[in-house]
PDB file of N, CA and C in Angstrom:
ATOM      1  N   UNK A   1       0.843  -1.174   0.000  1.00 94.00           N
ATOM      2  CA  UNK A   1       0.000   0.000   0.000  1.00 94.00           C
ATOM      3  C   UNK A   1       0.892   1.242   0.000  1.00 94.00           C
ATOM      4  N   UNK A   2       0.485   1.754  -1.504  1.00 96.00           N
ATOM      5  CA  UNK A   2       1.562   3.484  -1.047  1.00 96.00           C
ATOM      6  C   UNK A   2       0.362   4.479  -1.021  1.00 96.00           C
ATOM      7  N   UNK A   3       1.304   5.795   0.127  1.00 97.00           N
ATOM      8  CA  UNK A   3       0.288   7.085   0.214  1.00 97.00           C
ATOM      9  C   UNK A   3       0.307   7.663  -1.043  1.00 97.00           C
ATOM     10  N   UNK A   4      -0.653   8.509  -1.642  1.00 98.00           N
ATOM     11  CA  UNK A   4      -1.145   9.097  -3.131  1.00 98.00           C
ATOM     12  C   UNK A   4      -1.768  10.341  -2.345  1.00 98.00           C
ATOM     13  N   UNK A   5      -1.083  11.320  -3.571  1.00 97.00           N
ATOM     14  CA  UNK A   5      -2.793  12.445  -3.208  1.00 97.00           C
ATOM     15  C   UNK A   5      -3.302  12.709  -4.733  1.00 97.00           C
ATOM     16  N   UNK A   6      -4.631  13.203  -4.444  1.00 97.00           N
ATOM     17  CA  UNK A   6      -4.805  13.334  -5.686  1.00 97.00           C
ATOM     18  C   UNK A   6      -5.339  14.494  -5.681  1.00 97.00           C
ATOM     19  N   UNK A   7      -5.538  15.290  -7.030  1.00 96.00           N
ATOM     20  CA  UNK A   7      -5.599  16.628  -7.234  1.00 96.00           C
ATOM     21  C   UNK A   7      -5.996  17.759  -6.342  1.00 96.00           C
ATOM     22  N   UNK A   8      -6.965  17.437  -5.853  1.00 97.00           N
ATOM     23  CA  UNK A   8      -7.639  17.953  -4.539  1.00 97.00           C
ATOM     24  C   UNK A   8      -6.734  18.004  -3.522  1.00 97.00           C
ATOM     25  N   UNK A   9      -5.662  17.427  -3.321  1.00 96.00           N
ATOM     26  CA  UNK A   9      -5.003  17.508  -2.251  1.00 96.00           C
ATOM     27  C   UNK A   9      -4.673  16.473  -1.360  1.00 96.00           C
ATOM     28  N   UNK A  10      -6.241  15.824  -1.436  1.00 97.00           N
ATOM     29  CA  UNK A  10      -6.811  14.826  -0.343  1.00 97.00           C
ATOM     30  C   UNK A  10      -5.540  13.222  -0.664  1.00 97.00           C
ATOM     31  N   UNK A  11      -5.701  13.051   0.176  1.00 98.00           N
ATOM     32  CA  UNK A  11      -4.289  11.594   0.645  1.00 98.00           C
ATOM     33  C   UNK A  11      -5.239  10.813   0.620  1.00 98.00           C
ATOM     34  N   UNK A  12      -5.010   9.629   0.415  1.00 98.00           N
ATOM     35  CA  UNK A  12      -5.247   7.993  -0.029  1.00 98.00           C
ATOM     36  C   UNK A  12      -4.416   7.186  -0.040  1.00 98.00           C
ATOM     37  N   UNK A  13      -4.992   5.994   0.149  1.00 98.00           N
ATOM     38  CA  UNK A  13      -3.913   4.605   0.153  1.00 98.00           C
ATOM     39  C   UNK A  13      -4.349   3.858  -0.970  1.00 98.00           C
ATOM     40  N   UNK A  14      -3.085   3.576  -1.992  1.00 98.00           N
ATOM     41  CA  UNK A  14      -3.767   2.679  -2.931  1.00 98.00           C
ATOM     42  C   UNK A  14      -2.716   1.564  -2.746  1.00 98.00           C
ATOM     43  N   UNK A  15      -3.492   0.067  -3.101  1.00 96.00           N
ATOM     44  CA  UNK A  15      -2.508  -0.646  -3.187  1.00 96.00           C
ATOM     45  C   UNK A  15      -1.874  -0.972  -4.745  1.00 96.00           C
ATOM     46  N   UNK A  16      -0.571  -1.187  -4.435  1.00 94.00           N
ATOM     47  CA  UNK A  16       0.303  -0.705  -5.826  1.00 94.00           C
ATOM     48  C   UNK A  16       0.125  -1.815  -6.542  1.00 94.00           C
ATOM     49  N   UNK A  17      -0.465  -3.009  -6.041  1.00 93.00           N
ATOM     50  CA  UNK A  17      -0.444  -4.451  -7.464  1.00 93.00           C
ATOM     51  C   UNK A  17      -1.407  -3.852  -8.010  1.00 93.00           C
ATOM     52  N   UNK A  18      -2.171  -3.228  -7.506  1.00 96.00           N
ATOM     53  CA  UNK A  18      -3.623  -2.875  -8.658  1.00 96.00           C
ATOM     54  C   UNK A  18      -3.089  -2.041 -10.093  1.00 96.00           C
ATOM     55  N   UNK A  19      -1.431  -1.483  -9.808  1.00 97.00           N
ATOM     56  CA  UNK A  19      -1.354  -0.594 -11.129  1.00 97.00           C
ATOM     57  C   UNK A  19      -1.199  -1.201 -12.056  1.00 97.00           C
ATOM     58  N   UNK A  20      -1.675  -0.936 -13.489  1.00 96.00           N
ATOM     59  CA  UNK A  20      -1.094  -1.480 -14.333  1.00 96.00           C
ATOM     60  C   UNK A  20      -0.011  -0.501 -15.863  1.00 96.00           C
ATOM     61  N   UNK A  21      -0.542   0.751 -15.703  1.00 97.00           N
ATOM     62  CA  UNK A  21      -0.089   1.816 -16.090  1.00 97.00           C
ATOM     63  C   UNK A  21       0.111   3.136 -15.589  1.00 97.00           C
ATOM     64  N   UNK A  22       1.056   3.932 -16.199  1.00 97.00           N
ATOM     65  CA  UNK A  22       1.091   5.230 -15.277  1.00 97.00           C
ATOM     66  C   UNK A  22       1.692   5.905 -16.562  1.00 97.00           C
ATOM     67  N   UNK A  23       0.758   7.133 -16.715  1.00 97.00           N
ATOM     68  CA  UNK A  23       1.392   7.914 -17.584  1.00 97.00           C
ATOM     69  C   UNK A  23       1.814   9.301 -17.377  1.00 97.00           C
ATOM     70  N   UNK A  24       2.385  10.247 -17.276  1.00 96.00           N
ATOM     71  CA  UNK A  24       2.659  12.118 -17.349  1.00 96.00           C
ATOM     72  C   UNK A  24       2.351  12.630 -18.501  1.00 96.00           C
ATOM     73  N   UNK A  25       0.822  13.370 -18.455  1.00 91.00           N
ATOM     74  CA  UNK A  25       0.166  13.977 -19.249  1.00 91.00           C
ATOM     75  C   UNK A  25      -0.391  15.240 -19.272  1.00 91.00           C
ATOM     76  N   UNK A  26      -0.084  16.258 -18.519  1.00 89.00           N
ATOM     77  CA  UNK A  26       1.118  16.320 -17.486  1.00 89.00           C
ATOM     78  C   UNK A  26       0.942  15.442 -16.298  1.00 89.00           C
ATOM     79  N   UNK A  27       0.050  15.925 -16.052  1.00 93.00           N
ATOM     80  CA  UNK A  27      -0.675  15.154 -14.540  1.00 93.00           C
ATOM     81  C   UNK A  27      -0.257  13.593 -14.613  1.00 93.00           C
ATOM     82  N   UNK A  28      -0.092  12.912 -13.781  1.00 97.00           N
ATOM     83  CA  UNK A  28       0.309  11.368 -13.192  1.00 97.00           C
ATOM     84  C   UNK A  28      -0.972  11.071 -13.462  1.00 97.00           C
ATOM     85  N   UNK A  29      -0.840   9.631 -14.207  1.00 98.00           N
ATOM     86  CA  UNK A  29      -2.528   9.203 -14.609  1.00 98.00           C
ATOM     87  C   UNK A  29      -2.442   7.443 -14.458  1.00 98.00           C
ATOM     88  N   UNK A  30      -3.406   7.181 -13.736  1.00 98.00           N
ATOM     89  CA  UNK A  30      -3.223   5.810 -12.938  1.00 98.00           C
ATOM     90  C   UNK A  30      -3.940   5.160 -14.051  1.00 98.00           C
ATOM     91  N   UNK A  31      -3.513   3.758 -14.472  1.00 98.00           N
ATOM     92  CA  UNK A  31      -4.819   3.028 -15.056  1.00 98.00           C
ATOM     93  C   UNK A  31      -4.572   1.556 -14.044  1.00 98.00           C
ATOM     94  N   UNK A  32      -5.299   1.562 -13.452  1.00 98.00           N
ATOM     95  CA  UNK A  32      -6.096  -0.024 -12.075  1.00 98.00           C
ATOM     96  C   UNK A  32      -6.086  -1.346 -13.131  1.00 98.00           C
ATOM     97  N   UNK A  33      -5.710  -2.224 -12.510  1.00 96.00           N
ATOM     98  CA  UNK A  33      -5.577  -3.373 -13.471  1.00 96.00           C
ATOM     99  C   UNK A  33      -7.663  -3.755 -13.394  1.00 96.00           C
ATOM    100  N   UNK A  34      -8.243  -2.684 -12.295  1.00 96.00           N
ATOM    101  CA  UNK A  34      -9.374  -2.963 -12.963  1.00 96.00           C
ATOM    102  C   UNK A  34     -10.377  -2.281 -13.846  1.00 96.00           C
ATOM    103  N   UNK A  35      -9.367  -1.414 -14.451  1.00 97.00           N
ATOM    104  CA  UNK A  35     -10.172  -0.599 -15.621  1.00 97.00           C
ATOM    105  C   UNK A  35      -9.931   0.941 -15.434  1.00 97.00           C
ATOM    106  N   UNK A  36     -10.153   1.211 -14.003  1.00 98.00           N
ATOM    107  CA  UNK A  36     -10.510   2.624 -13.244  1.00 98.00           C
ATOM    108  C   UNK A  36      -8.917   3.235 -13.439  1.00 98.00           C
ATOM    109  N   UNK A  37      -9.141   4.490 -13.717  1.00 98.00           N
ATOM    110  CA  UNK A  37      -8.236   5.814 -13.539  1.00 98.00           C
ATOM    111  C   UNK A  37      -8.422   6.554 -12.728  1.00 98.00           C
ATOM    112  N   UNK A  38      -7.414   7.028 -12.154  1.00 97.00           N
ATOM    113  CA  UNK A  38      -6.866   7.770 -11.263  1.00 97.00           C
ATOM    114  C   UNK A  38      -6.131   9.081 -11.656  1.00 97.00           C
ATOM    115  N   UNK A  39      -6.221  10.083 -11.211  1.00 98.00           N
ATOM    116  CA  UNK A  39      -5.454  11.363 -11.675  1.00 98.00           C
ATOM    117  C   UNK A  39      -4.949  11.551 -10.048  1.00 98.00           C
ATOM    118  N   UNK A  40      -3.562  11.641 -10.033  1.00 98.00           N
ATOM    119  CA  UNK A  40      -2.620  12.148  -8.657  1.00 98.00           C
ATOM    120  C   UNK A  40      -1.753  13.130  -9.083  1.00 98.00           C
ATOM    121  N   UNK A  41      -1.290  14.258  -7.899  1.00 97.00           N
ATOM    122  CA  UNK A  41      -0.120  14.997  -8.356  1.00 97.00           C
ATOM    123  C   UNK A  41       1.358  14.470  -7.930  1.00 97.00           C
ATOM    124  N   UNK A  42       1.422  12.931  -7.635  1.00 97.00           N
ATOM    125  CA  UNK A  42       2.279  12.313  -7.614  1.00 97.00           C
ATOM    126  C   UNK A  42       3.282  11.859  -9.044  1.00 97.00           C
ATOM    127  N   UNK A  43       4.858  12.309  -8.687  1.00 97.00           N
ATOM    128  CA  UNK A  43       5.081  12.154  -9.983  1.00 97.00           C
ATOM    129  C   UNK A  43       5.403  10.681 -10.156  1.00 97.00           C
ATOM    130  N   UNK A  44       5.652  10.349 -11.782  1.00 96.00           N
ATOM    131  CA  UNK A  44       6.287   9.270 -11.926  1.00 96.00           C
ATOM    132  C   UNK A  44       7.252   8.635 -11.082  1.00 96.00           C
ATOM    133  N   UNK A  45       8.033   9.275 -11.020  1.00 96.00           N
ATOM    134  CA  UNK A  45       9.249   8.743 -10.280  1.00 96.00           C
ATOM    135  C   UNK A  45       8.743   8.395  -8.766  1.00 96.00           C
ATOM    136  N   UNK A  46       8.400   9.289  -7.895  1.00 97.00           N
ATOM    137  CA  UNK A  46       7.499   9.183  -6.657  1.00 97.00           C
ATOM    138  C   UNK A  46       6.897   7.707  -6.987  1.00 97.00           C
ATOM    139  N   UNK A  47       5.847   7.743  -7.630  1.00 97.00           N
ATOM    140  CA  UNK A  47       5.090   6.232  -7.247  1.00 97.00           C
ATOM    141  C   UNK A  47       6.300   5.125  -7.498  1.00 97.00           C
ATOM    142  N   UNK A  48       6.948   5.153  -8.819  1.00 94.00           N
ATOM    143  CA  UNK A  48       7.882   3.700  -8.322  1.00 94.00           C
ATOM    144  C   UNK A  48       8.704   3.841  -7.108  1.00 94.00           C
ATOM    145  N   UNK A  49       9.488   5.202  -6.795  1.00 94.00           N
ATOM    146  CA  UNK A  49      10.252   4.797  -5.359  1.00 94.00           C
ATOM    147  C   UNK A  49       9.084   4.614  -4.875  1.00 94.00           C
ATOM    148  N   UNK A  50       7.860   4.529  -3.863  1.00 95.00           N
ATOM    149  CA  UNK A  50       7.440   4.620  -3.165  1.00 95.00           C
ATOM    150  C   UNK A  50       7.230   3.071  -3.145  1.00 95.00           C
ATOM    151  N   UNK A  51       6.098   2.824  -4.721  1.00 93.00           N
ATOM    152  CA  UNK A  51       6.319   1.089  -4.967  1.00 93.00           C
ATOM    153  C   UNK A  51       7.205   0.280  -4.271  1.00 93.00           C
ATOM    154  N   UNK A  52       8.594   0.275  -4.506  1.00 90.00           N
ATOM    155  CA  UNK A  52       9.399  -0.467  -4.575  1.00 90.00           C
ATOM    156  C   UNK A  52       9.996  -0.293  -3.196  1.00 90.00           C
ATOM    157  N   UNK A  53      10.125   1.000  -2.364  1.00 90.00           N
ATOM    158  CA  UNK A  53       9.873   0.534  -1.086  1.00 90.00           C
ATOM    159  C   UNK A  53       8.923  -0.067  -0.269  1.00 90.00           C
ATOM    160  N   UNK A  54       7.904   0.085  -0.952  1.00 89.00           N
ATOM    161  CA  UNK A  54       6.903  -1.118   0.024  1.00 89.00           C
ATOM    162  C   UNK A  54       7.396  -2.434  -0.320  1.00 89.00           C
ATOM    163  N   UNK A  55       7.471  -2.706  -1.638  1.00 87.00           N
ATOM    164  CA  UNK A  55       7.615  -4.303  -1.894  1.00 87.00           C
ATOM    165  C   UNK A  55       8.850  -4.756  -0.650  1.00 87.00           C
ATOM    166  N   UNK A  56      10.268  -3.706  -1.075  1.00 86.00           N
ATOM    167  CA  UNK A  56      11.435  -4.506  -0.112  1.00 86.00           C
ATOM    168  C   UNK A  56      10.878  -4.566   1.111  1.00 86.00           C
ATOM    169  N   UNK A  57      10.216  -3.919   1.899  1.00 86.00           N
ATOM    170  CA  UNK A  57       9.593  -3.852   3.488  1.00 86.00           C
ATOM    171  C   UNK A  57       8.858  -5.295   3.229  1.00 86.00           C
ATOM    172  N   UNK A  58       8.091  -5.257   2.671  1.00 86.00           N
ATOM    173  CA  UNK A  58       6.943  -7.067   2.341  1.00 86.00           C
ATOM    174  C   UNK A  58       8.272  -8.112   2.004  1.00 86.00           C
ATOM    175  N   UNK A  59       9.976  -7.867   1.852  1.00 78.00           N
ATOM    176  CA  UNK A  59       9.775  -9.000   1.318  1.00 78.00           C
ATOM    177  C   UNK A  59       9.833  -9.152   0.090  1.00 78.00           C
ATOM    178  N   UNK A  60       9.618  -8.586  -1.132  1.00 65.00           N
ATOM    179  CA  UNK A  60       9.175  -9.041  -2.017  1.00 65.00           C
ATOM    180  C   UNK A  60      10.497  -8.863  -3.564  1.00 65.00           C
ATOM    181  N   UNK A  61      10.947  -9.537  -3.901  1.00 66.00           N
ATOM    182  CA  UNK A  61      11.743  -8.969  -5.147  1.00 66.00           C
ATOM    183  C   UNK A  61      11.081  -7.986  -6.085  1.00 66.00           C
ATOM    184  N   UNK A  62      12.039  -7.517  -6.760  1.00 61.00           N
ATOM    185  CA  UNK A  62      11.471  -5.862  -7.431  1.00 61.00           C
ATOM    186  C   UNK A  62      11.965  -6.431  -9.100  1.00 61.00           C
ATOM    187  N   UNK A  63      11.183  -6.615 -10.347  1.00 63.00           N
ATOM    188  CA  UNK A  63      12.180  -6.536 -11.577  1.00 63.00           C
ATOM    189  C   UNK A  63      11.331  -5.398 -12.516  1.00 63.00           C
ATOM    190  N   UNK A  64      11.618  -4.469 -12.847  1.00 63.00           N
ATOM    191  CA  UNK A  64      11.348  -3.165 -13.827  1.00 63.00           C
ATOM    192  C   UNK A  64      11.722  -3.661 -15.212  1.00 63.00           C
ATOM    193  N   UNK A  65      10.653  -3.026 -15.832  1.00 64.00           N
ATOM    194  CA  UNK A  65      10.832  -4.029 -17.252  1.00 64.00           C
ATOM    195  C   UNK A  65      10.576  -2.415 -17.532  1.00 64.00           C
ATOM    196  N   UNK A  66      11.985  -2.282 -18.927  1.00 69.00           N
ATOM    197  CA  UNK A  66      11.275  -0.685 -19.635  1.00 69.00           C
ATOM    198  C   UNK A  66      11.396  -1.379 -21.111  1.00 69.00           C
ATOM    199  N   UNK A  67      10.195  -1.178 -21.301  1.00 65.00           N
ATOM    200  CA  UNK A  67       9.996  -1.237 -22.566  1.00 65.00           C
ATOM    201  C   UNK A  67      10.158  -0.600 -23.528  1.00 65.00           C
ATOM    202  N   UNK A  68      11.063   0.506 -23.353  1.00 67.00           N
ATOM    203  CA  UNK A  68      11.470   1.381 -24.529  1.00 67.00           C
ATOM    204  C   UNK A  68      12.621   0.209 -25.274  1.00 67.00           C
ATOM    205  N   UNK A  69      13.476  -0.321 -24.844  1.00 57.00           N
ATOM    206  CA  UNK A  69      14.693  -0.666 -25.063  1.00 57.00           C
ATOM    207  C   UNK A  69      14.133  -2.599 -25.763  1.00 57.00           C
ATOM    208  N   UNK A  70      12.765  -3.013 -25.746  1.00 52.00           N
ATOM    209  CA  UNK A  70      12.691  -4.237 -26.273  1.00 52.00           C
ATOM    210  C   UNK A  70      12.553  -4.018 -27.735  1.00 52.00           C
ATOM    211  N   UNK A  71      13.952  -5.266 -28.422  1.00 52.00           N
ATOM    212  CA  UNK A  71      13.506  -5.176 -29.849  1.00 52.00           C
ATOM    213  C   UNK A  71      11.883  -4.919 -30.254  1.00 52.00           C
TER     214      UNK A  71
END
């Protein structure tokens, strides 16, 4: 679970397996592996550190796949 705020200001907990995309349009734009979007003024970078410190706290291995760089 990482803290988020979203435009309004207002703080939330989302849990991070639900992401499945994140884009800067400008705004940080969530897409939920269940359909639903999210608009936060969290940047890119922010949600993966934040991600990836929760996972190491759980435990959990981390692998980042960037897909710019696949044939």
């Amino acid at each position: 679970m990482i803290a988020l705020r979203r435009l309004n200001n207002e703080e939330f907990v989302l849990n991070s397996d639900l992401i499945e995309t994140m884009e800067a349009t400008p705004d940080t734009v969530l897409t939920l592996t269940t359909g639903k979007k999210i608009i936060v003024r969290n940047s890119l970078e922010d949600i993966v550190r934040k991600t990836i410190k929760y996972k190491q706290l759980c435990g959990q291995t981390i692998q980042v796949i960037d897909k710019q760089s696949d044939p």
